[in-house]
């Protein structure tokens, strides 16, 4: 299938490894010009060079980073079409153990940073009446995990914001969706799993292809969706 996004310009945040990297690689494979960012410059360059992506070492959770990322993409390529907000997840914690400081950090990383990036990109998407936004979040927006209270809190708030923004932007030719992964064989998941086997976990490369599809031309009528990519982990019907 031709996804119709060749030569589109895509930003993928926090993309030096894991699902962010897989998404950047999938978009590049479809012919997109990709802009990647990460705090770890060495890991970022190792990920970006094989796919010819523009690599920018920055922490997407810093308040001014999203605008700087958008400005750099437009300066390099003259346009912006696709935005994939992403940030590393907060540490595990039980609901009644989290502190105010931990809540603030989780919300900044896994909610506010995505809103900032979309807000910074919006003038460019609106100007061409075409845009795709696909946030990398977690299946826990549908089925909260007991030991991931910080992630549950922040990402579910982002899901509510996404539903609101999707309705506002669809008439402008812009779709806003989430790709909600379950267990995939990433460094973070291996860390959370400890000594557990990663057998049966998803392949990050397959997840990246789902993100690319949600950012595609044929996905023009998919909007306001949190698409579970979880191997059936979520048991609920909604």
PDB file of C-alpha atoms in Angstrom:
ATOM      1  CA  UNK A   1       0.000   0.000   0.000  1.00  0.00           C
ATOM      2  CA  UNK A   2       1.229   3.475  -0.887  1.00  0.00           C
ATOM      3  CA  UNK A   3       0.734   5.619   2.212  1.00  0.00           C
ATOM      4  CA  UNK A   4       0.932   8.809   0.161  1.00  0.00           C
ATOM      5  CA  UNK A   5       3.418  10.577   2.429  1.00  0.00           C
ATOM      6  CA  UNK A   6       6.576  10.560   0.342  1.00  0.00           C
ATOM      7  CA  UNK A   7       8.457  13.854   0.808  1.00  0.00           C
ATOM      8  CA  UNK A   8       6.267  14.855   3.731  1.00  0.00           C
ATOM      9  CA  UNK A   9       8.249  16.318   6.648  1.00  0.00           C
ATOM     10  CA  UNK A  10       7.822  14.500   9.958  1.00  0.00           C
ATOM     11  CA  UNK A  11       8.986  15.302  13.479  1.00  0.00           C
ATOM     12  CA  UNK A  12       9.373  12.367  15.853  1.00  0.00           C
ATOM     13  CA  UNK A  13      10.197  13.375  19.425  1.00  0.00           C
ATOM     14  CA  UNK A  14      12.296  11.307  21.838  1.00  0.00           C
ATOM     15  CA  UNK A  15      13.330   9.042  19.003  1.00  0.00           C
ATOM     16  CA  UNK A  16      16.852   7.800  19.674  1.00  0.00           C
ATOM     17  CA  UNK A  17      15.545   4.383  20.748  1.00  0.00           C
ATOM     18  CA  UNK A  18      12.464   2.317  21.432  1.00  0.00           C
ATOM     19  CA  UNK A  19       9.105   3.072  19.876  1.00  0.00           C
ATOM     20  CA  UNK A  20      10.109   6.612  18.904  1.00  0.00           C
ATOM     21  CA  UNK A  21      13.029   5.319  16.887  1.00  0.00           C
ATOM     22  CA  UNK A  22      10.875   2.621  15.293  1.00  0.00           C
ATOM     23  CA  UNK A  23       8.346   5.259  14.262  1.00  0.00           C
ATOM     24  CA  UNK A  24      11.028   7.482  12.744  1.00  0.00           C
ATOM     25  CA  UNK A  25      12.413   4.529  10.802  1.00  0.00           C
ATOM     26  CA  UNK A  26       8.965   3.565   9.503  1.00  0.00           C
ATOM     27  CA  UNK A  27       8.214   7.100   8.342  1.00  0.00           C
ATOM     28  CA  UNK A  28      11.600   7.342   6.639  1.00  0.00           C
ATOM     29  CA  UNK A  29      10.922   4.037   4.875  1.00  0.00           C
ATOM     30  CA  UNK A  30       7.763   5.629   3.440  1.00  0.00           C
ATOM     31  CA  UNK A  31       9.822   8.460   1.983  1.00  0.00           C
ATOM     32  CA  UNK A  32       9.310  11.094   4.667  1.00  0.00           C
ATOM     33  CA  UNK A  33      11.986  13.604   5.568  1.00  0.00           C
ATOM     34  CA  UNK A  34      12.374  12.949   9.276  1.00  0.00           C
ATOM     35  CA  UNK A  35      13.490  15.194  12.116  1.00  0.00           C
ATOM     36  CA  UNK A  36      14.484  13.388  15.317  1.00  0.00           C
ATOM     37  CA  UNK A  37      15.374  14.573  18.801  1.00  0.00           C
ATOM     38  CA  UNK A  38      16.709  13.085  22.012  1.00  0.00           C
ATOM     39  CA  UNK A  39      18.671  14.063  25.094  1.00  0.00           C
ATOM     40  CA  UNK A  40      21.414  11.541  24.290  1.00  0.00           C
ATOM     41  CA  UNK A  41      23.315  12.920  21.312  1.00  0.00           C
ATOM     42  CA  UNK A  42      25.380   9.791  20.639  1.00  0.00           C
ATOM     43  CA  UNK A  43      22.358   7.481  20.625  1.00  0.00           C
ATOM     44  CA  UNK A  44      20.447   9.980  18.526  1.00  0.00           C
ATOM     45  CA  UNK A  45      23.083  10.209  15.823  1.00  0.00           C
ATOM     46  CA  UNK A  46      23.405   6.432  15.713  1.00  0.00           C
ATOM     47  CA  UNK A  47      19.651   6.222  15.079  1.00  0.00           C
ATOM     48  CA  UNK A  48      19.393   9.150  12.662  1.00  0.00           C
ATOM     49  CA  UNK A  49      22.337   8.594  10.325  1.00  0.00           C
ATOM     50  CA  UNK A  50      21.176   5.281   8.780  1.00  0.00           C
ATOM     51  CA  UNK A  51      17.861   6.836   7.715  1.00  0.00           C
ATOM     52  CA  UNK A  52      19.215  10.255   6.731  1.00  0.00           C
ATOM     53  CA  UNK A  53      17.240  12.088   9.409  1.00  0.00           C
ATOM     54  CA  UNK A  54      17.984  15.508  10.839  1.00  0.00           C
ATOM     55  CA  UNK A  55      19.158  14.936  14.429  1.00  0.00           C
ATOM     56  CA  UNK A  56      18.691  17.565  17.130  1.00  0.00           C
ATOM     57  CA  UNK A  57      19.998  16.946  20.630  1.00  0.00           C
ATOM     58  CA  UNK A  58      17.418  18.392  23.023  1.00  0.00           C
ATOM     59  CA  UNK A  59      15.147  17.459  25.886  1.00  0.00           C
ATOM     60  CA  UNK A  60      11.583  17.649  24.576  1.00  0.00           C
ATOM     61  CA  UNK A  61      10.264  18.172  28.112  1.00  0.00           C
ATOM     62  CA  UNK A  62      11.937  21.591  28.394  1.00  0.00           C
ATOM     63  CA  UNK A  63       9.378  24.360  27.799  1.00  0.00           C
ATOM     64  CA  UNK A  64      11.135  25.934  24.797  1.00  0.00           C
ATOM     65  CA  UNK A  65      12.239  22.679  23.125  1.00  0.00           C
ATOM     66  CA  UNK A  66       9.079  21.990  21.057  1.00  0.00           C
ATOM     67  CA  UNK A  67       9.184  25.383  19.367  1.00  0.00           C
ATOM     68  CA  UNK A  68      12.912  25.050  18.678  1.00  0.00           C
ATOM     69  CA  UNK A  69      12.304  21.619  17.166  1.00  0.00           C
ATOM     70  CA  UNK A  70       9.559  22.912  14.871  1.00  0.00           C
ATOM     71  CA  UNK A  71      11.626  25.944  13.860  1.00  0.00           C
ATOM     72  CA  UNK A  72      14.579  23.725  12.971  1.00  0.00           C
ATOM     73  CA  UNK A  73      12.427  21.388  10.875  1.00  0.00           C
ATOM     74  CA  UNK A  74      10.908  24.260   8.900  1.00  0.00           C
ATOM     75  CA  UNK A  75      14.300  25.962   8.468  1.00  0.00           C
ATOM     76  CA  UNK A  76      15.784  22.740   7.076  1.00  0.00           C
ATOM     77  CA  UNK A  77      12.916  21.546   4.874  1.00  0.00           C
ATOM     78  CA  UNK A  78      10.633  24.547   4.394  1.00  0.00           C
ATOM     79  CA  UNK A  79       7.500  22.843   5.706  1.00  0.00           C
ATOM     80  CA  UNK A  80       6.053  20.511   8.323  1.00  0.00           C
ATOM     81  CA  UNK A  81       3.362  17.879   7.801  1.00  0.00           C
ATOM     82  CA  UNK A  82       3.526  15.159  10.448  1.00  0.00           C
ATOM     83  CA  UNK A  83       4.093  15.388  14.194  1.00  0.00           C
ATOM     84  CA  UNK A  84       4.725  12.389  16.466  1.00  0.00           C
ATOM     85  CA  UNK A  85       4.876  13.613  20.078  1.00  0.00           C
ATOM     86  CA  UNK A  86       6.647  11.253  22.452  1.00  0.00           C
ATOM     87  CA  UNK A  87       8.559  11.280  25.718  1.00  0.00           C
ATOM     88  CA  UNK A  88       9.999   8.709  28.047  1.00  0.00           C
ATOM     89  CA  UNK A  89       7.620   7.322  30.639  1.00  0.00           C
ATOM     90  CA  UNK A  90       7.839   8.125  34.351  1.00  0.00           C
ATOM     91  CA  UNK A  91       9.081   5.607  36.917  1.00  0.00           C
ATOM     92  CA  UNK A  92       6.792   2.922  38.329  1.00  0.00           C
ATOM     93  CA  UNK A  93       4.781   3.925  41.399  1.00  0.00           C
ATOM     94  CA  UNK A  94       1.628   2.977  43.272  1.00  0.00           C
ATOM     95  CA  UNK A  95      -1.216   5.495  43.310  1.00  0.00           C
ATOM     96  CA  UNK A  96      -0.940   6.527  46.961  1.00  0.00           C
ATOM     97  CA  UNK A  97       2.844   6.721  46.986  1.00  0.00           C
ATOM     98  CA  UNK A  98       3.338   9.471  44.398  1.00  0.00           C
ATOM     99  CA  UNK A  99       4.435  12.955  45.449  1.00  0.00           C
ATOM    100  CA  UNK A 100       3.404  16.358  44.129  1.00  0.00           C
ATOM    101  CA  UNK A 101       6.811  16.728  42.506  1.00  0.00           C
ATOM    102  CA  UNK A 102       6.505  13.385  40.731  1.00  0.00           C
ATOM    103  CA  UNK A 103       3.038  14.263  39.472  1.00  0.00           C
ATOM    104  CA  UNK A 104       4.258  17.584  38.091  1.00  0.00           C
ATOM    105  CA  UNK A 105       7.195  15.937  36.320  1.00  0.00           C
ATOM    106  CA  UNK A 106       5.029  13.194  34.812  1.00  0.00           C
ATOM    107  CA  UNK A 107       2.392  15.629  33.568  1.00  0.00           C
ATOM    108  CA  UNK A 108       5.070  17.861  32.050  1.00  0.00           C
ATOM    109  CA  UNK A 109       6.750  14.967  30.240  1.00  0.00           C
ATOM    110  CA  UNK A 110       3.767  12.895  29.174  1.00  0.00           C
ATOM    111  CA  UNK A 111       1.048  15.502  28.671  1.00  0.00           C
ATOM    112  CA  UNK A 112       2.224  19.101  28.481  1.00  0.00           C
ATOM    113  CA  UNK A 113       5.243  18.478  26.249  1.00  0.00           C
ATOM    114  CA  UNK A 114       2.966  16.876  23.627  1.00  0.00           C
ATOM    115  CA  UNK A 115       0.517  19.775  23.759  1.00  0.00           C
ATOM    116  CA  UNK A 116       3.396  22.246  23.392  1.00  0.00           C
ATOM    117  CA  UNK A 117       4.759  20.426  20.340  1.00  0.00           C
ATOM    118  CA  UNK A 118       1.381  20.285  18.630  1.00  0.00           C
ATOM    119  CA  UNK A 119       0.702  23.921  19.432  1.00  0.00           C
ATOM    120  CA  UNK A 120       4.067  24.915  17.940  1.00  0.00           C
ATOM    121  CA  UNK A 121       3.449  22.880  14.781  1.00  0.00           C
ATOM    122  CA  UNK A 122      -0.132  23.970  14.254  1.00  0.00           C
ATOM    123  CA  UNK A 123       0.426  27.164  12.222  1.00  0.00           C
ATOM    124  CA  UNK A 124       2.331  25.153   9.598  1.00  0.00           C
ATOM    125  CA  UNK A 125      -0.271  22.406   9.401  1.00  0.00           C
ATOM    126  CA  UNK A 126      -3.146  24.871   9.215  1.00  0.00           C
ATOM    127  CA  UNK A 127      -1.437  26.863   6.466  1.00  0.00           C
ATOM    128  CA  UNK A 128      -1.563  23.873   4.106  1.00  0.00           C
ATOM    129  CA  UNK A 129      -4.886  22.439   5.344  1.00  0.00           C
ATOM    130  CA  UNK A 130      -3.215  19.068   5.878  1.00  0.00           C
ATOM    131  CA  UNK A 131      -1.579  17.517   8.891  1.00  0.00           C
ATOM    132  CA  UNK A 132      -1.179  14.336  10.851  1.00  0.00           C
ATOM    133  CA  UNK A 133      -0.546  14.130  14.593  1.00  0.00           C
ATOM    134  CA  UNK A 134       0.037  10.729  16.181  1.00  0.00           C
ATOM    135  CA  UNK A 135       1.057  10.622  19.825  1.00  0.00           C
ATOM    136  CA  UNK A 136       2.922   7.644  21.258  1.00  0.00           C
ATOM    137  CA  UNK A 137       1.302   6.886  24.596  1.00  0.00           C
ATOM    138  CA  UNK A 138       0.315   3.580  26.243  1.00  0.00           C
ATOM    139  CA  UNK A 139      -2.501   1.069  26.341  1.00  0.00           C
ATOM    140  CA  UNK A 140      -2.935   2.178  29.968  1.00  0.00           C
ATOM    141  CA  UNK A 141      -5.090   5.062  28.736  1.00  0.00           C
ATOM    142  CA  UNK A 142      -7.705   2.325  28.309  1.00  0.00           C
ATOM    143  CA  UNK A 143      -6.728  -0.024  31.123  1.00  0.00           C
ATOM    144  CA  UNK A 144      -4.610   1.588  33.878  1.00  0.00           C
ATOM    145  CA  UNK A 145      -1.785  -0.522  35.276  1.00  0.00           C
ATOM    146  CA  UNK A 146      -1.655  -0.686  39.098  1.00  0.00           C
ATOM    147  CA  UNK A 147       2.083  -0.061  39.331  1.00  0.00           C
ATOM    148  CA  UNK A 148       2.222   2.787  36.816  1.00  0.00           C
ATOM    149  CA  UNK A 149       0.169   5.459  38.573  1.00  0.00           C
ATOM    150  CA  UNK A 150       2.182   8.386  37.204  1.00  0.00           C
ATOM    151  CA  UNK A 151       1.914   7.188  33.620  1.00  0.00           C
ATOM    152  CA  UNK A 152      -1.795   6.401  34.073  1.00  0.00           C
ATOM    153  CA  UNK A 153      -2.472   9.911  35.379  1.00  0.00           C
ATOM    154  CA  UNK A 154      -0.540  11.905  32.788  1.00  0.00           C
ATOM    155  CA  UNK A 155      -1.319   9.867  29.669  1.00  0.00           C
ATOM    156  CA  UNK A 156      -5.028   9.593  30.407  1.00  0.00           C
ATOM    157  CA  UNK A 157      -5.155  13.365  30.724  1.00  0.00           C
ATOM    158  CA  UNK A 158      -3.500  13.597  27.308  1.00  0.00           C
ATOM    159  CA  UNK A 159      -6.104  11.197  25.904  1.00  0.00           C
ATOM    160  CA  UNK A 160      -8.902  13.501  27.079  1.00  0.00           C
ATOM    161  CA  UNK A 161      -7.119  16.481  25.521  1.00  0.00           C
ATOM    162  CA  UNK A 162      -6.659  14.536  22.284  1.00  0.00           C
ATOM    163  CA  UNK A 163     -10.390  13.870  21.947  1.00  0.00           C
ATOM    164  CA  UNK A 164     -11.068  17.597  22.324  1.00  0.00           C
ATOM    165  CA  UNK A 165      -8.330  18.731  19.943  1.00  0.00           C
ATOM    166  CA  UNK A 166      -9.279  16.146  17.314  1.00  0.00           C
ATOM    167  CA  UNK A 167     -12.772  17.595  17.003  1.00  0.00           C
ATOM    168  CA  UNK A 168     -11.406  21.122  16.705  1.00  0.00           C
ATOM    169  CA  UNK A 169      -8.813  20.314  14.038  1.00  0.00           C
ATOM    170  CA  UNK A 170     -10.559  17.820  11.771  1.00  0.00           C
ATOM    171  CA  UNK A 171     -12.406  20.531   9.768  1.00  0.00           C
ATOM    172  CA  UNK A 172      -8.974  22.002   9.001  1.00  0.00           C
ATOM    173  CA  UNK A 173      -7.688  18.800   7.390  1.00  0.00           C
ATOM    174  CA  UNK A 174      -5.668  17.773  10.446  1.00  0.00           C
ATOM    175  CA  UNK A 175      -6.141  14.487  12.283  1.00  0.00           C
ATOM    176  CA  UNK A 176      -5.075  13.873  15.876  1.00  0.00           C
ATOM    177  CA  UNK A 177      -4.683  10.305  17.127  1.00  0.00           C
ATOM    178  CA  UNK A 178      -2.818   8.153  19.601  1.00  0.00           C
ATOM    179  CA  UNK A 179      -0.940   4.923  19.081  1.00  0.00           C
ATOM    180  CA  UNK A 180      -1.312   3.119  22.406  1.00  0.00           C
ATOM    181  CA  UNK A 181       1.285   0.365  22.745  1.00  0.00           C
ATOM    182  CA  UNK A 182       1.160  -2.586  25.075  1.00  0.00           C
ATOM    183  CA  UNK A 183       4.306  -4.553  25.918  1.00  0.00           C
ATOM    184  CA  UNK A 184       6.961  -4.205  23.233  1.00  0.00           C
ATOM    185  CA  UNK A 185      10.543  -5.385  23.404  1.00  0.00           C
ATOM    186  CA  UNK A 186      12.099  -1.978  24.116  1.00  0.00           C
ATOM    187  CA  UNK A 187      14.779  -1.059  26.653  1.00  0.00           C
ATOM    188  CA  UNK A 188      12.148   0.493  28.953  1.00  0.00           C
ATOM    189  CA  UNK A 189       9.927  -2.561  28.857  1.00  0.00           C
ATOM    190  CA  UNK A 190      12.872  -4.850  29.535  1.00  0.00           C
ATOM    191  CA  UNK A 191      13.726  -2.677  32.535  1.00  0.00           C
ATOM    192  CA  UNK A 192      10.157  -2.803  33.852  1.00  0.00           C
ATOM    193  CA  UNK A 193       9.956  -6.540  33.247  1.00  0.00           C
ATOM    194  CA  UNK A 194      13.172  -7.208  35.168  1.00  0.00           C
ATOM    195  CA  UNK A 195      14.104 -10.837  34.769  1.00  0.00           C
ATOM    196  CA  UNK A 196      10.908 -11.695  32.885  1.00  0.00           C
ATOM    197  CA  UNK A 197      11.256 -12.979  29.344  1.00  0.00           C
ATOM    198  CA  UNK A 198      10.356 -10.607  26.523  1.00  0.00           C
ATOM    199  CA  UNK A 199       8.953 -13.508  24.506  1.00  0.00           C
ATOM    200  CA  UNK A 200       5.463 -12.621  23.349  1.00  0.00           C
ATOM    201  CA  UNK A 201       6.105  -8.896  23.384  1.00  0.00           C
ATOM    202  CA  UNK A 202       5.477  -6.825  20.294  1.00  0.00           C
ATOM    203  CA  UNK A 203       8.131  -5.915  17.740  1.00  0.00           C
ATOM    204  CA  UNK A 204       8.883  -2.156  17.868  1.00  0.00           C
ATOM    205  CA  UNK A 205       9.274  -2.146  14.075  1.00  0.00           C
ATOM    206  CA  UNK A 206       5.681  -3.308  13.663  1.00  0.00           C
ATOM    207  CA  UNK A 207       4.507  -0.584  16.029  1.00  0.00           C
ATOM    208  CA  UNK A 208       6.370   2.021  13.970  1.00  0.00           C
ATOM    209  CA  UNK A 209       4.472   0.923  10.871  1.00  0.00           C
ATOM    210  CA  UNK A 210       1.173   1.484  12.697  1.00  0.00           C
ATOM    211  CA  UNK A 211       2.261   5.027  13.506  1.00  0.00           C
ATOM    212  CA  UNK A 212       3.202   5.582   9.864  1.00  0.00           C
ATOM    213  CA  UNK A 213      -0.234   4.388   8.767  1.00  0.00           C
ATOM    214  CA  UNK A 214      -2.019   6.744  11.182  1.00  0.00           C
ATOM    215  CA  UNK A 215       0.064   9.546   9.653  1.00  0.00           C
ATOM    216  CA  UNK A 216      -0.822   8.527   6.101  1.00  0.00           C
ATOM    217  CA  UNK A 217      -3.100   9.807   3.391  1.00  0.00           C
ATOM    218  CA  UNK A 218      -5.456   6.770   3.537  1.00  0.00           C
ATOM    219  CA  UNK A 219      -5.942   7.419   7.280  1.00  0.00           C
ATOM    220  CA  UNK A 220      -7.593  10.760   6.586  1.00  0.00           C
ATOM    221  CA  UNK A 221     -10.873   9.675   8.218  1.00  0.00           C
ATOM    222  CA  UNK A 222      -9.301   8.201  11.359  1.00  0.00           C
ATOM    223  CA  UNK A 223      -9.491  10.910  13.986  1.00  0.00           C
ATOM    224  CA  UNK A 224      -9.654  11.116  17.771  1.00  0.00           C
ATOM    225  CA  UNK A 225      -8.661   7.470  18.151  1.00  0.00           C
ATOM    226  CA  UNK A 226      -6.414   5.776  20.714  1.00  0.00           C
ATOM    227  CA  UNK A 227      -5.445   2.706  18.701  1.00  0.00           C
ATOM    228  CA  UNK A 228      -4.342  -0.168  20.908  1.00  0.00           C
ATOM    229  CA  UNK A 229      -1.240  -1.938  19.618  1.00  0.00           C
ATOM    230  CA  UNK A 230      -1.135  -4.367  22.501  1.00  0.00           C
ATOM    231  CA  UNK A 231      -1.659  -7.941  21.380  1.00  0.00           C
ATOM    232  CA  UNK A 232      -5.066  -7.967  23.044  1.00  0.00           C
ATOM    233  CA  UNK A 233      -3.865  -6.857  26.492  1.00  0.00           C
ATOM    234  CA  UNK A 234      -6.814  -4.530  27.052  1.00  0.00           C
ATOM    235  CA  UNK A 235      -9.794  -6.594  28.107  1.00  0.00           C
ATOM    236  CA  UNK A 236     -12.470  -3.880  27.979  1.00  0.00           C
ATOM    237  CA  UNK A 237     -14.972  -3.479  25.159  1.00  0.00           C
ATOM    238  CA  UNK A 238     -14.615   0.298  24.750  1.00  0.00           C
TER     239      UNK A 238
END
